[in-house]
Short mmCIF file of C-alpha atoms in Angstrom, two decimals:
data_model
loop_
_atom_site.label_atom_id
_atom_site.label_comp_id
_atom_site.label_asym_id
_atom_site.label_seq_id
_atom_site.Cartn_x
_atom_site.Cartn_y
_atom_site.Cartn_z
CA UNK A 1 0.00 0.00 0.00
CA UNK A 2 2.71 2.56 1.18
CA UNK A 3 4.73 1.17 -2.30
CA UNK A 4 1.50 2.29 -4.49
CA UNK A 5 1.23 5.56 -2.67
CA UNK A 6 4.93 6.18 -3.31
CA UNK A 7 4.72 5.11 -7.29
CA UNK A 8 1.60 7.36 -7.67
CA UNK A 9 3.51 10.36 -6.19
CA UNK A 10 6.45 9.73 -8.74
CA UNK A 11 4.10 9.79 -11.70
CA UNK A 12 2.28 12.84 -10.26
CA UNK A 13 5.46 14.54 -9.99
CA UNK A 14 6.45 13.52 -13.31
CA UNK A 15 3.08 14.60 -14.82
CA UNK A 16 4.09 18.12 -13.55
CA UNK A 17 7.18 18.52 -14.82
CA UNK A 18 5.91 17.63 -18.02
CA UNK A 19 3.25 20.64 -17.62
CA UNK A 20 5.49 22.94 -16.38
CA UNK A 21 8.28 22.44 -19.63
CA UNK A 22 5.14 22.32 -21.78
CA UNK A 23 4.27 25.42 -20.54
CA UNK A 24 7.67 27.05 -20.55
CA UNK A 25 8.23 25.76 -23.78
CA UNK A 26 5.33 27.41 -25.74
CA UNK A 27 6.99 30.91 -24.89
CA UNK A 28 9.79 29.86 -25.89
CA UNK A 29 8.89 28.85 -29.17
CA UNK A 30 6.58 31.70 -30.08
CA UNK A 31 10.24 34.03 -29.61
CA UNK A 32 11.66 32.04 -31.74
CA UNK A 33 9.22 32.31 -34.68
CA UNK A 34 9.54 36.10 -34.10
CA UNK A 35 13.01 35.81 -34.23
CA UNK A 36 12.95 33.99 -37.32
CA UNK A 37 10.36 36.05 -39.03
CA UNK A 38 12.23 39.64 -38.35
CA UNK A 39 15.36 37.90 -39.35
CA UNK A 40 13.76 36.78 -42.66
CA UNK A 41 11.72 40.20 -42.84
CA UNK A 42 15.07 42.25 -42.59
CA UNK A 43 16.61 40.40 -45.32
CA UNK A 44 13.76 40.86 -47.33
CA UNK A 45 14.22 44.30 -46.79
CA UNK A 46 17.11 44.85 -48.02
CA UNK A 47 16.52 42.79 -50.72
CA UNK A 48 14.00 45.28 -52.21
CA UNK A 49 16.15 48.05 -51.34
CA UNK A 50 19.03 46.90 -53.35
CA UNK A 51 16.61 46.62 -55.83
CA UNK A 52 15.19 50.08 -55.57
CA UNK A 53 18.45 51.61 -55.75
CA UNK A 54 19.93 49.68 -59.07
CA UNK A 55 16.79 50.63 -60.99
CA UNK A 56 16.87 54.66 -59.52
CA UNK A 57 20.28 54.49 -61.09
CA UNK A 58 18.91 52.70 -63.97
CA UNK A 59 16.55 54.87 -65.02
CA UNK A 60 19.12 57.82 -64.26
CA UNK A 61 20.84 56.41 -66.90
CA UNK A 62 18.52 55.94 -69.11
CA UNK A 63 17.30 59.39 -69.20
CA UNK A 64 20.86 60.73 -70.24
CA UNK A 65 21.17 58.23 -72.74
CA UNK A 66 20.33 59.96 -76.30
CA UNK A 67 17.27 58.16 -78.07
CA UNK A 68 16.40 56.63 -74.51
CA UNK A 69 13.18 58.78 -74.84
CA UNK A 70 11.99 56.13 -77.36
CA UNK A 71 10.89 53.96 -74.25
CA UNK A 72 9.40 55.18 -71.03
CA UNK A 73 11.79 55.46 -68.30
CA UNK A 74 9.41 54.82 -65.57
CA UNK A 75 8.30 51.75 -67.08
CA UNK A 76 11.36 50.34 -67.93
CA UNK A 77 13.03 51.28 -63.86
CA UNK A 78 9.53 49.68 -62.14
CA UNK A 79 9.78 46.67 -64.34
CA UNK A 80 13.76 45.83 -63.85
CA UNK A 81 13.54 46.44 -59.95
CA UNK A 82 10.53 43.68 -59.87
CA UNK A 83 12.87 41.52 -61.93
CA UNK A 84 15.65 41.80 -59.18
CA UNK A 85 13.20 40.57 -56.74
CA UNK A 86 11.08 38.46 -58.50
CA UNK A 87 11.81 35.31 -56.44
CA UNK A 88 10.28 37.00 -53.62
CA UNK A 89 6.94 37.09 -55.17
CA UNK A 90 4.99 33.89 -53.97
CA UNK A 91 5.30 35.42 -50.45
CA UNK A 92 5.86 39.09 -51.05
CA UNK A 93 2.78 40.86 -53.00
CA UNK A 94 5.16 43.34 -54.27
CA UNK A 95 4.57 46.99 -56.52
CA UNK A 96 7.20 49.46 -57.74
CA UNK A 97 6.74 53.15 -59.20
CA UNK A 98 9.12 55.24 -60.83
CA UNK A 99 9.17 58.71 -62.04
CA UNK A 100 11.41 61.80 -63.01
CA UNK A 101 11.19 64.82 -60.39
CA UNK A 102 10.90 67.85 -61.55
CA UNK A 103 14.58 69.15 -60.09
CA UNK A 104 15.57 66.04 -62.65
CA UNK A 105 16.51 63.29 -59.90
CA UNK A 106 15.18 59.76 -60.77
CA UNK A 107 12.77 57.99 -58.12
CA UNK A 108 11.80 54.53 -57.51
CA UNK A 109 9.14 53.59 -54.85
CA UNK A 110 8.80 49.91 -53.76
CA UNK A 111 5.64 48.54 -51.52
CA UNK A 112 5.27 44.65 -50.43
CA UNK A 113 2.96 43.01 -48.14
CA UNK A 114 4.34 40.08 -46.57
CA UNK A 115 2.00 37.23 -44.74
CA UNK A 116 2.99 36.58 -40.57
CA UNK A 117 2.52 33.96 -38.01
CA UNK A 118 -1.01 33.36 -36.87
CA UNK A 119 -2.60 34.44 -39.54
CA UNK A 120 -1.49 37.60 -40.41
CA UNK A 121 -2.71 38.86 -36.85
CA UNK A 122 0.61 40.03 -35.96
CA UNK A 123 0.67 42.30 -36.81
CA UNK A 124 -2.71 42.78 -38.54
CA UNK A 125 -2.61 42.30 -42.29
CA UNK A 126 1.03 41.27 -42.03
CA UNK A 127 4.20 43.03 -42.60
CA UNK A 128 4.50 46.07 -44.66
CA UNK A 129 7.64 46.47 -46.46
CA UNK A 130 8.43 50.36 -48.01
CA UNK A 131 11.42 51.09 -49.87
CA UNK A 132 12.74 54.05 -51.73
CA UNK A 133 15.80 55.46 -53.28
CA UNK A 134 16.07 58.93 -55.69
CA UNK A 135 19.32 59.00 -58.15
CA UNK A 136 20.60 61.60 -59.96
CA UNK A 137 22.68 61.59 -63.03
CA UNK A 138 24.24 64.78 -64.68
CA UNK A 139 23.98 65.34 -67.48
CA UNK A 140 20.37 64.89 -68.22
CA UNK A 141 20.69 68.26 -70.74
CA UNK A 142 23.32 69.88 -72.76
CA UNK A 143 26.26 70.82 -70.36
CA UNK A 144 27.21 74.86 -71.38
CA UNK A 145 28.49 76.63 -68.22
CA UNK A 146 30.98 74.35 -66.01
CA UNK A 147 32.96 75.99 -63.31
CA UNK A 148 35.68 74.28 -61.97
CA UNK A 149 37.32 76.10 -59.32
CA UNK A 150 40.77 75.33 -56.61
CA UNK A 151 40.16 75.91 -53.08
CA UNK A 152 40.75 79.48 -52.26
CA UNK A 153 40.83 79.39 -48.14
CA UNK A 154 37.91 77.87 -47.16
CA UNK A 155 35.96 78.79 -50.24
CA UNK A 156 35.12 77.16 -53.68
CA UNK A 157 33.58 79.70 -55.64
CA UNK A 158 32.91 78.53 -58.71
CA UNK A 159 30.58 81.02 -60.31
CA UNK A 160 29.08 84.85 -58.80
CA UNK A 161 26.54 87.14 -60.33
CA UNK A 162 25.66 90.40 -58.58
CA UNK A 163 24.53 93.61 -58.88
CA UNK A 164 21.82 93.07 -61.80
CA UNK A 165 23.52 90.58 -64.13
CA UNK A 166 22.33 87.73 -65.49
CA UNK A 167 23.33 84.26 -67.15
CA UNK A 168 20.40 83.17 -69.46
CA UNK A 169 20.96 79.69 -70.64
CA UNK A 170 17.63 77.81 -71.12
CA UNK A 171 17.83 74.26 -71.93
CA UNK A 172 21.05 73.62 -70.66
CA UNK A 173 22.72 73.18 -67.66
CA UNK A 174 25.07 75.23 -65.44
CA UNK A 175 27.26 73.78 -63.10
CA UNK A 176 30.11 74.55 -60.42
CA UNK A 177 32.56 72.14 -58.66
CA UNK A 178 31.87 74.24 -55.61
CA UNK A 179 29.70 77.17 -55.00
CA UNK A 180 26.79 79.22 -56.76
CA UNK A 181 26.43 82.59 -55.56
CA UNK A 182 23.91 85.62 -56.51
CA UNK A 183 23.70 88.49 -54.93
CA UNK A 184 21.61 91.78 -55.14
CA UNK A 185 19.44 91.34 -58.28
CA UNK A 186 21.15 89.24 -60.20
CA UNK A 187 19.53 86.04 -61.86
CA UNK A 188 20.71 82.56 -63.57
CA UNK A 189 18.29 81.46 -65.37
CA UNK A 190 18.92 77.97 -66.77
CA UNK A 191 17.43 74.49 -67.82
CA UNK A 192 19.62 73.02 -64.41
CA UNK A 193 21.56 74.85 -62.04
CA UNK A 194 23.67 72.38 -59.41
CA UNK A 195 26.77 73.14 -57.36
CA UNK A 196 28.46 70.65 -55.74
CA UNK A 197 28.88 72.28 -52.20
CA UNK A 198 26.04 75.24 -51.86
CA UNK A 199 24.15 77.30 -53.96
CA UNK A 200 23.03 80.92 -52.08
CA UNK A 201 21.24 83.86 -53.23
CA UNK A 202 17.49 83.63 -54.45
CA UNK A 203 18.15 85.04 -58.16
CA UNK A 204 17.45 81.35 -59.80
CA UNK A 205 14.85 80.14 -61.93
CA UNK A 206 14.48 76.92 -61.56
CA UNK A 207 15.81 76.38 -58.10
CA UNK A 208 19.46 75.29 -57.96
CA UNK A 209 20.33 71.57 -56.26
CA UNK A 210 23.14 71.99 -53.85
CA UNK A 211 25.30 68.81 -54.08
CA UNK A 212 25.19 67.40 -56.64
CA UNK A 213 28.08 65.15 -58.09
CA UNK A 214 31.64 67.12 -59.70
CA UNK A 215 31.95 67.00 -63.22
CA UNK A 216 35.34 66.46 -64.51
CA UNK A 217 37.52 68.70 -66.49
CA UNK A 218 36.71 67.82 -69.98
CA UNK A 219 39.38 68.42 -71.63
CA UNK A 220 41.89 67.34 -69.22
CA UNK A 221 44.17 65.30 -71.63
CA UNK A 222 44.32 67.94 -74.61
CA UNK A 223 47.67 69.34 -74.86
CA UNK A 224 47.39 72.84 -75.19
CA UNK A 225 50.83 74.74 -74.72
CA UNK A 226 53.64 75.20 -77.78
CA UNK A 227 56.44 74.15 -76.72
CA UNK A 228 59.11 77.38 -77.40
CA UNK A 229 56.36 79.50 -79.06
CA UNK A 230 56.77 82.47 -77.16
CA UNK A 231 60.67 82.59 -76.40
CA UNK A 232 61.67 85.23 -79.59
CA UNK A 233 60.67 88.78 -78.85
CA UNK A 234 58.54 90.23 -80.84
CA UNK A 235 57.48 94.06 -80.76
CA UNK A 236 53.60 94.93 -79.86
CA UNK A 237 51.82 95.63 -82.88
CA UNK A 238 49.09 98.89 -82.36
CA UNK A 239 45.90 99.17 -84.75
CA UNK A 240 44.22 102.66 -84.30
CA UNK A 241 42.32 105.15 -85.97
CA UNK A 242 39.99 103.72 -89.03
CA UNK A 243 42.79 100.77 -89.98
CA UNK A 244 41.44 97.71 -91.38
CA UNK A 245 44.26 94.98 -90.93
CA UNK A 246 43.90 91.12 -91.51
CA UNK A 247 45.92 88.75 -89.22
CA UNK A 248 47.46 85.75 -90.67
CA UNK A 249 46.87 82.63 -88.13
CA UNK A 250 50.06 81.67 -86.44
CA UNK A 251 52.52 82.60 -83.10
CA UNK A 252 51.88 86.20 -82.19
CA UNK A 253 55.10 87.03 -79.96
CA UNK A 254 53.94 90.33 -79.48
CA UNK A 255 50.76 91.87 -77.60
CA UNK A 256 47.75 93.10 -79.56
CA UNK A 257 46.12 95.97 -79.33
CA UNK A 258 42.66 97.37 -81.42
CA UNK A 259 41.89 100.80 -80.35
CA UNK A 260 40.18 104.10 -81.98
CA UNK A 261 37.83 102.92 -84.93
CA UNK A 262 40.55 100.12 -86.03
CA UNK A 263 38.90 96.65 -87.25
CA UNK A 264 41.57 93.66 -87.05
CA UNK A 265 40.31 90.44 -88.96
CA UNK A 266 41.36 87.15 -87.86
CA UNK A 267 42.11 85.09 -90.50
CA UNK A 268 40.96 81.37 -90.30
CA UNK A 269 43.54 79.01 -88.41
CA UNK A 270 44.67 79.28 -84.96
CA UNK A 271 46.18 82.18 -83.66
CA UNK A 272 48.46 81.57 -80.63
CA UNK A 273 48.99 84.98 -78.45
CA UNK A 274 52.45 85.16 -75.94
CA UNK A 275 51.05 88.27 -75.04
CA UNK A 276 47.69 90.39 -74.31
CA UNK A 277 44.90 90.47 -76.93
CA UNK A 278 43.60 94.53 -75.79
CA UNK A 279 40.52 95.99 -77.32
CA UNK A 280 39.49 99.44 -75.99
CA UNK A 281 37.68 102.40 -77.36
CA UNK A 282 35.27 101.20 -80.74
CA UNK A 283 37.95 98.71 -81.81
CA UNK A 284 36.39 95.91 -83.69
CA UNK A 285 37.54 92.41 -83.44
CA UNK A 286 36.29 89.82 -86.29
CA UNK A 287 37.36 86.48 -87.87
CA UNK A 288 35.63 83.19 -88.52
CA UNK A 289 36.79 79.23 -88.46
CA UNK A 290 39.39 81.09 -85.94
CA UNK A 291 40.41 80.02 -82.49
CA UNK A 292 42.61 81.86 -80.15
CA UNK A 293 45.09 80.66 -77.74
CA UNK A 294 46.47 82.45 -75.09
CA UNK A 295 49.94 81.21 -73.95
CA UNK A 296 50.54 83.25 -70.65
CA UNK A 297 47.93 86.72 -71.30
CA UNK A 298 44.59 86.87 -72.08
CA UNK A 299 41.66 88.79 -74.26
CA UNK A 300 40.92 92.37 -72.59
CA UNK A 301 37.76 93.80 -74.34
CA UNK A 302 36.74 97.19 -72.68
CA UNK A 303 35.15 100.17 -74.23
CA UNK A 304 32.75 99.88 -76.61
CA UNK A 305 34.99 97.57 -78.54
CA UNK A 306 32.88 94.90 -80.45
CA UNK A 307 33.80 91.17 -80.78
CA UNK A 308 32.32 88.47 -83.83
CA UNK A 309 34.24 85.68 -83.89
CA UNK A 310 33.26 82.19 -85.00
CA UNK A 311 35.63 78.81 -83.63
CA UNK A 312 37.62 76.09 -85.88
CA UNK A 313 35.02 74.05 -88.01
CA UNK A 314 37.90 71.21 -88.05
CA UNK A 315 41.06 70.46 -87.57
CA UNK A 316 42.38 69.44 -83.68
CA UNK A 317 41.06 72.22 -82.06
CA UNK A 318 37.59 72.28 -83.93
CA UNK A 319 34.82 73.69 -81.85
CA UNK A 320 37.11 75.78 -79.56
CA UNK A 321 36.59 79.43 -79.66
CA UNK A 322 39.49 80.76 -77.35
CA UNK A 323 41.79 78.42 -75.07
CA UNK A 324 43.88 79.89 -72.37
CA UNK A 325 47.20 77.35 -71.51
CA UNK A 326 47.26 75.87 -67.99
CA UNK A 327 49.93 78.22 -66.74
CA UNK A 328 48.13 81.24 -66.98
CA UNK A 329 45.66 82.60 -64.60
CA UNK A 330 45.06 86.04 -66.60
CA UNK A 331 41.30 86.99 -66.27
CA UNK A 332 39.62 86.96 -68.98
CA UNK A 333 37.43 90.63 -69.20
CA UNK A 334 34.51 91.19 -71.39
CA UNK A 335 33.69 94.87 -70.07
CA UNK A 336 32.39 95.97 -74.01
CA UNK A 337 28.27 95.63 -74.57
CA UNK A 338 28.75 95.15 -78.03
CA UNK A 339 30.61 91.53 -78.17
CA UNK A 340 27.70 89.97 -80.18
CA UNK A 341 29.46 86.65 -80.83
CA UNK A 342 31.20 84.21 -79.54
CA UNK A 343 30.40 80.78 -81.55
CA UNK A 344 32.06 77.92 -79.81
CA UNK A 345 34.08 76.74 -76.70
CA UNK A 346 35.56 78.74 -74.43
CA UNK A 347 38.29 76.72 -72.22
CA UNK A 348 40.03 78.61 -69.65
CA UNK A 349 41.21 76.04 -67.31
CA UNK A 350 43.24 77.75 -64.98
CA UNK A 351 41.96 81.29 -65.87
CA UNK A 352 38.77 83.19 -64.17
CA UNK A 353 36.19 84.94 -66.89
CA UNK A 354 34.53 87.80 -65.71
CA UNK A 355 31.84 89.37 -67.83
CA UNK A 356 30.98 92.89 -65.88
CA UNK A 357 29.87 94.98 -69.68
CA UNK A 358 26.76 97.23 -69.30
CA UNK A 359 24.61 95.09 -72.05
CA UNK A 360 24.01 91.54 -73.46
CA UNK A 361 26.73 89.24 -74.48
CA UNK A 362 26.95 86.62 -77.18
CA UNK A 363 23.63 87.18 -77.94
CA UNK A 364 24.10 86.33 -81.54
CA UNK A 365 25.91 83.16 -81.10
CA UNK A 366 24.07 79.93 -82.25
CA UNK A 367 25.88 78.35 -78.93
CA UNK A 368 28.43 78.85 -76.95
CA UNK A 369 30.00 76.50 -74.12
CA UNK A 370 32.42 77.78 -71.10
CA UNK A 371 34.73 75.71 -69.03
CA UNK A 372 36.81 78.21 -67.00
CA UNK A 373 38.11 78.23 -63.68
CA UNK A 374 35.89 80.84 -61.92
CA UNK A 375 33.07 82.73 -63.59
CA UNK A 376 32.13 86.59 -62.24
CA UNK A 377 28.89 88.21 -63.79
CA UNK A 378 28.82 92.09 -62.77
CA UNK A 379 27.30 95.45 -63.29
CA UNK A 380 24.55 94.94 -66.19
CA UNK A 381 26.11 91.93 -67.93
CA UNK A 382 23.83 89.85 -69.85
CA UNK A 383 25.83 86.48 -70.85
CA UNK A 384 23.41 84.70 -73.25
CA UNK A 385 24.17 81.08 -73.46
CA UNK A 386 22.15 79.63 -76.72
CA UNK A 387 21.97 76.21 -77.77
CA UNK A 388 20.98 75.86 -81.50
CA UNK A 389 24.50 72.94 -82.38
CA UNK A 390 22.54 71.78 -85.15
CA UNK A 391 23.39 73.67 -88.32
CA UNK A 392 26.11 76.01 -86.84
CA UNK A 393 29.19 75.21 -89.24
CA UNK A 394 31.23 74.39 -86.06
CA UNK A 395 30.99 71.03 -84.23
CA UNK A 396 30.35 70.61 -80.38
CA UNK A 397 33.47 69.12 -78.71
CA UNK A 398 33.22 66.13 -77.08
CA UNK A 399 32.27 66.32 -73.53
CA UNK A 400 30.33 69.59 -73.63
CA UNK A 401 27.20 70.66 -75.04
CA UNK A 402 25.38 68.17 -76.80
CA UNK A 403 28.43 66.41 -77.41
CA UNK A 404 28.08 64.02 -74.00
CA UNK A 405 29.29 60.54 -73.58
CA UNK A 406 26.07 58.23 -73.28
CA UNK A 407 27.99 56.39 -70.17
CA UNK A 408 27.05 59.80 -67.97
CA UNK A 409 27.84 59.17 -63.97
CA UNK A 410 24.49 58.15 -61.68
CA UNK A 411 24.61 58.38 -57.97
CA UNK A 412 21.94 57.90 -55.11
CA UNK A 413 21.23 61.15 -53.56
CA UNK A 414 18.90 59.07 -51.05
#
C-alpha cells in the first residue's frame, strides 16, 4: 500500500514537470518564430532596397542616354527592380513606381505586403515592407556653363553674379565644382543649375540643387601649350584710328592691341597669343573658323569695342573658340556691350572669366560652351548662353554641349 502511494507520487510529480516544460516551452517557441520572421523580414528588406536603388540608377541612366526617350523610363526602372526581386513574389505581393522629379533626380518607390505567423494577426494584415531610393545623373541636358574652381581658403567659388547681371541659358545646364552665388538682383536662369557644395542667393529660376556630383575637367588630356612658341621677342603691334588689318593665323610674340575705330580680322587658323589680346575704345575684333590661344595673357575687351568671332570648323582644335594654356591665370574681361558673338568653346582652365559689360553678351551666337576656372557676372552683364549645335558650321566638342558621352555618372542622392 505505502509502495502504491509512493509510485503514484512519482508519476504525479512527473506529470508536472511535463506541464510545467510544456508550458515554458510554448513561450519559448513563439520568440523564436519572431526571431525567425524579423530575421527573414530584414533580409527581405534589403533585398527590395538593393533593388530600388539599381533601378533609380537605372533609369538615371537611361534618361541621359540619347534616343532613350523612345521607351518610357518609368516603365522600364519599375519593371527591372521587380525583376531583381522576383523570387520574392509567392510570399511578397510586391509593386514598384518610378518617375522623373521635376529638379531632374530619378525615383523609384517599392511597396510589399508580406503574410505573418497566426494568420497575419501580428501584426494585422502582415508586414508592410516600403522602400525608396532617388538617383541623380548629370547630365540629363546639354552641359554649357561648367565651373571648376581650386580651393581658395575655405571657399570654392565657382561662379558669382551680382549687382543686376544675369546668365540666361535655357535648356542647358550650369554647373560649379563648388559654389553658386547671386547676390543683389542678379539672376541665372537655366534648364539646371547644381553646385556641388552650396548654392546661395534667391536670383534662380528653376531652383538650384546643392550637391550634386563634380563633373570632370573635360578636356583634361588635350595638350594645349607650344612648346618654345613664345621665347623670340617680338614688338607689340598697335591698330588705331579707321585701320582695317587682316591677321594671318600663327605665333603672335607680341601683344595686340585694337583701339580708336581700327577693325583687325582674324584670318581662319589658330592664332596663338604670348602676349595680351587689348581691345578698348570702338575697336572691332572679327574672324571666322578662328580660335585663339592664349599662352601666358589673355583677351581684354573694354570700351565699346565689339567682338564676332566664330571657332575652328575642323582640324584638332575644332569647336574651340578661345583656349587659355594651364599656366596662366590672366582673367579673362569682357567689359564691351557690343561683343555679339562668340560661336564655340571657351576653355580657360586655370583662368577666371569675368563678364561685368553694361549690355548683353553673345547674344548672336548659335551656342556657346564655357569651361573656366571661376566665372564673375557684374554690373549689367547679360551672358546669353544659346543652344541651337545643329546647323552652326562648327561642331560641339566632345564632352560639352550636346556632345556628352552616353555612359554619364548616376549616384543615389537618397
Amino acid at each position: 500500500m505505502i509502495w502504491q502511494r509512493k509510485h503514484h507520487n512519482r508519476q504525479a510529480e512527473r506529470g508536472n514537470l511535463a506541464l510545467i516544460t510544456g508550458l515554458a516551452a510554448i513561450p519559448l517557441s513563439v520568440i523564436v518564430v519572431i526571431v525567425v520572421e524579423m530575421a527573414a523580414l530584414a533580409n527581405e528588406k534589403a533585398l527590395m532596397q538593393a533593388a530600388v536603388d539599381s533601378a533609380a540608377l537605372a533609369g538615371a541612366r537611361e534618361l541621359s542616354i540619347a534616343g532613350s526617350s523612345a521607351r518610357n523610363p518609368s516603365e522600364f526602372a519599375a519593371n527591372f527592380a521587380f525583376e531583381q526581386v522576383a523570387e520574392l513574389s509567392p510570399r511578397i505581393r510586391m509593386r514598384f513606381s518610378a518617375r522623373q522629379n521635376p529638379n531632374g533626380t530619378f525615383e523609384v518607390i517599392g511597396e510589399g505586403v508580406r503574410g505573418s505567423f497566426f494568420g497575419n494577426l501580428v501584426p494585422p494584415g502582415g508586414f508592410v515592407i516600403n522602400v525608396r531610393a532617388i538617383a541623380e545623373t548629370l547630365n540629363q541636358q546639354p552641359m554649357c556653363v561648367l565651373a571648376m574652381p581650386k580651393m581658395n581658403g575655405d571657399l570654392l567659388r565657382g561662379l558669382r553674379a551680382q549687382s543686376n547681371s544675369n546668365i540666361v541659358a535655357n535648356n542647358c545646364l550650369v554647373h560649379a565644382n563648388g559654389n553658386i552665388v547671386t547676390a543683389g538682383a542678379a539672376r541665372i536662369v537655366a534648364g539646371t543649375i547644381q553646385a556641388t557644395q552650396t548654392a546661395s542667393g534667391t536670383g534662380y529660376s528653376p531652383t538650384a540643387n546643392s550637391g550634386a556630383l563634380a563633373i570632370g575637367d573635360p578636356f583634361s588630356s588635350r595638350r594645349i601649350e607650344r612648346e618654345d612658341a613664345c621665347e623670340n621677342s617680338e614688338a607689340d603691334k598697335t591698330y588705331s584710328g579707321t585701320t582695317t588689318a587682316t591677321l594671318t593665323a600663327g605665333v603672335h610674340e607680341g601683344g595686340i592691341t585694337v583701339t580708336g575705330n581700327a577693325k583687325l580680322v582674324l584670318a581662319p587658323g589658330e592664332h596663338y597669343f604670348c602676349e595680351d589680346l587689348v581691345l578698348s575704345g570702338s575697336g572691332i575684333l572679327t574672324g571666322d573658323n578662328v580660335v585663339l590661344i592664349f599662352d601666358d595673357d589673355s583677351l581684354q575687351a573694354t570700351g565699346n569695342s565689339q567682338i564676332s568671332l566664330t571657332g575652328r570648323t575642323t582640324g584638332d582644335w575644332a569647336g574651340f573658340l578661345m583656349v587659355a594654356t594651364r599656366d596662366t591665370d590672366d582673367t579673362m574681361l569682357i567689359s564691351s556691350a557690343f561683343v555679339d558673338k562668340l560661336l564655340g568653346t571657351i576653355y580657360l582652365p586655370n583662368a577666371p572669366l569675368v563678364v561685368n559689360a553694361t549690355g548683353t553678351v553673345a547674344e548672336d551666337s548659335k551656342w556657346s560652351v564655357i569651361v573656366a576656372r571661376r566665372i564673375e557676372m557684374d554690373r549689367n552683364a547679360r551672358l546669353v548662353i544659346n543652344t541651337d549645335y545643329a546647323g552652326s558650321g562648327v561642331p560641339v566638342p566632345m564632352g560639352v554641349g550636346n556632345n556628352l558621352p552616353n555612359n554619364s555618372p548616376t549616384r543615389l542622392r537618397q
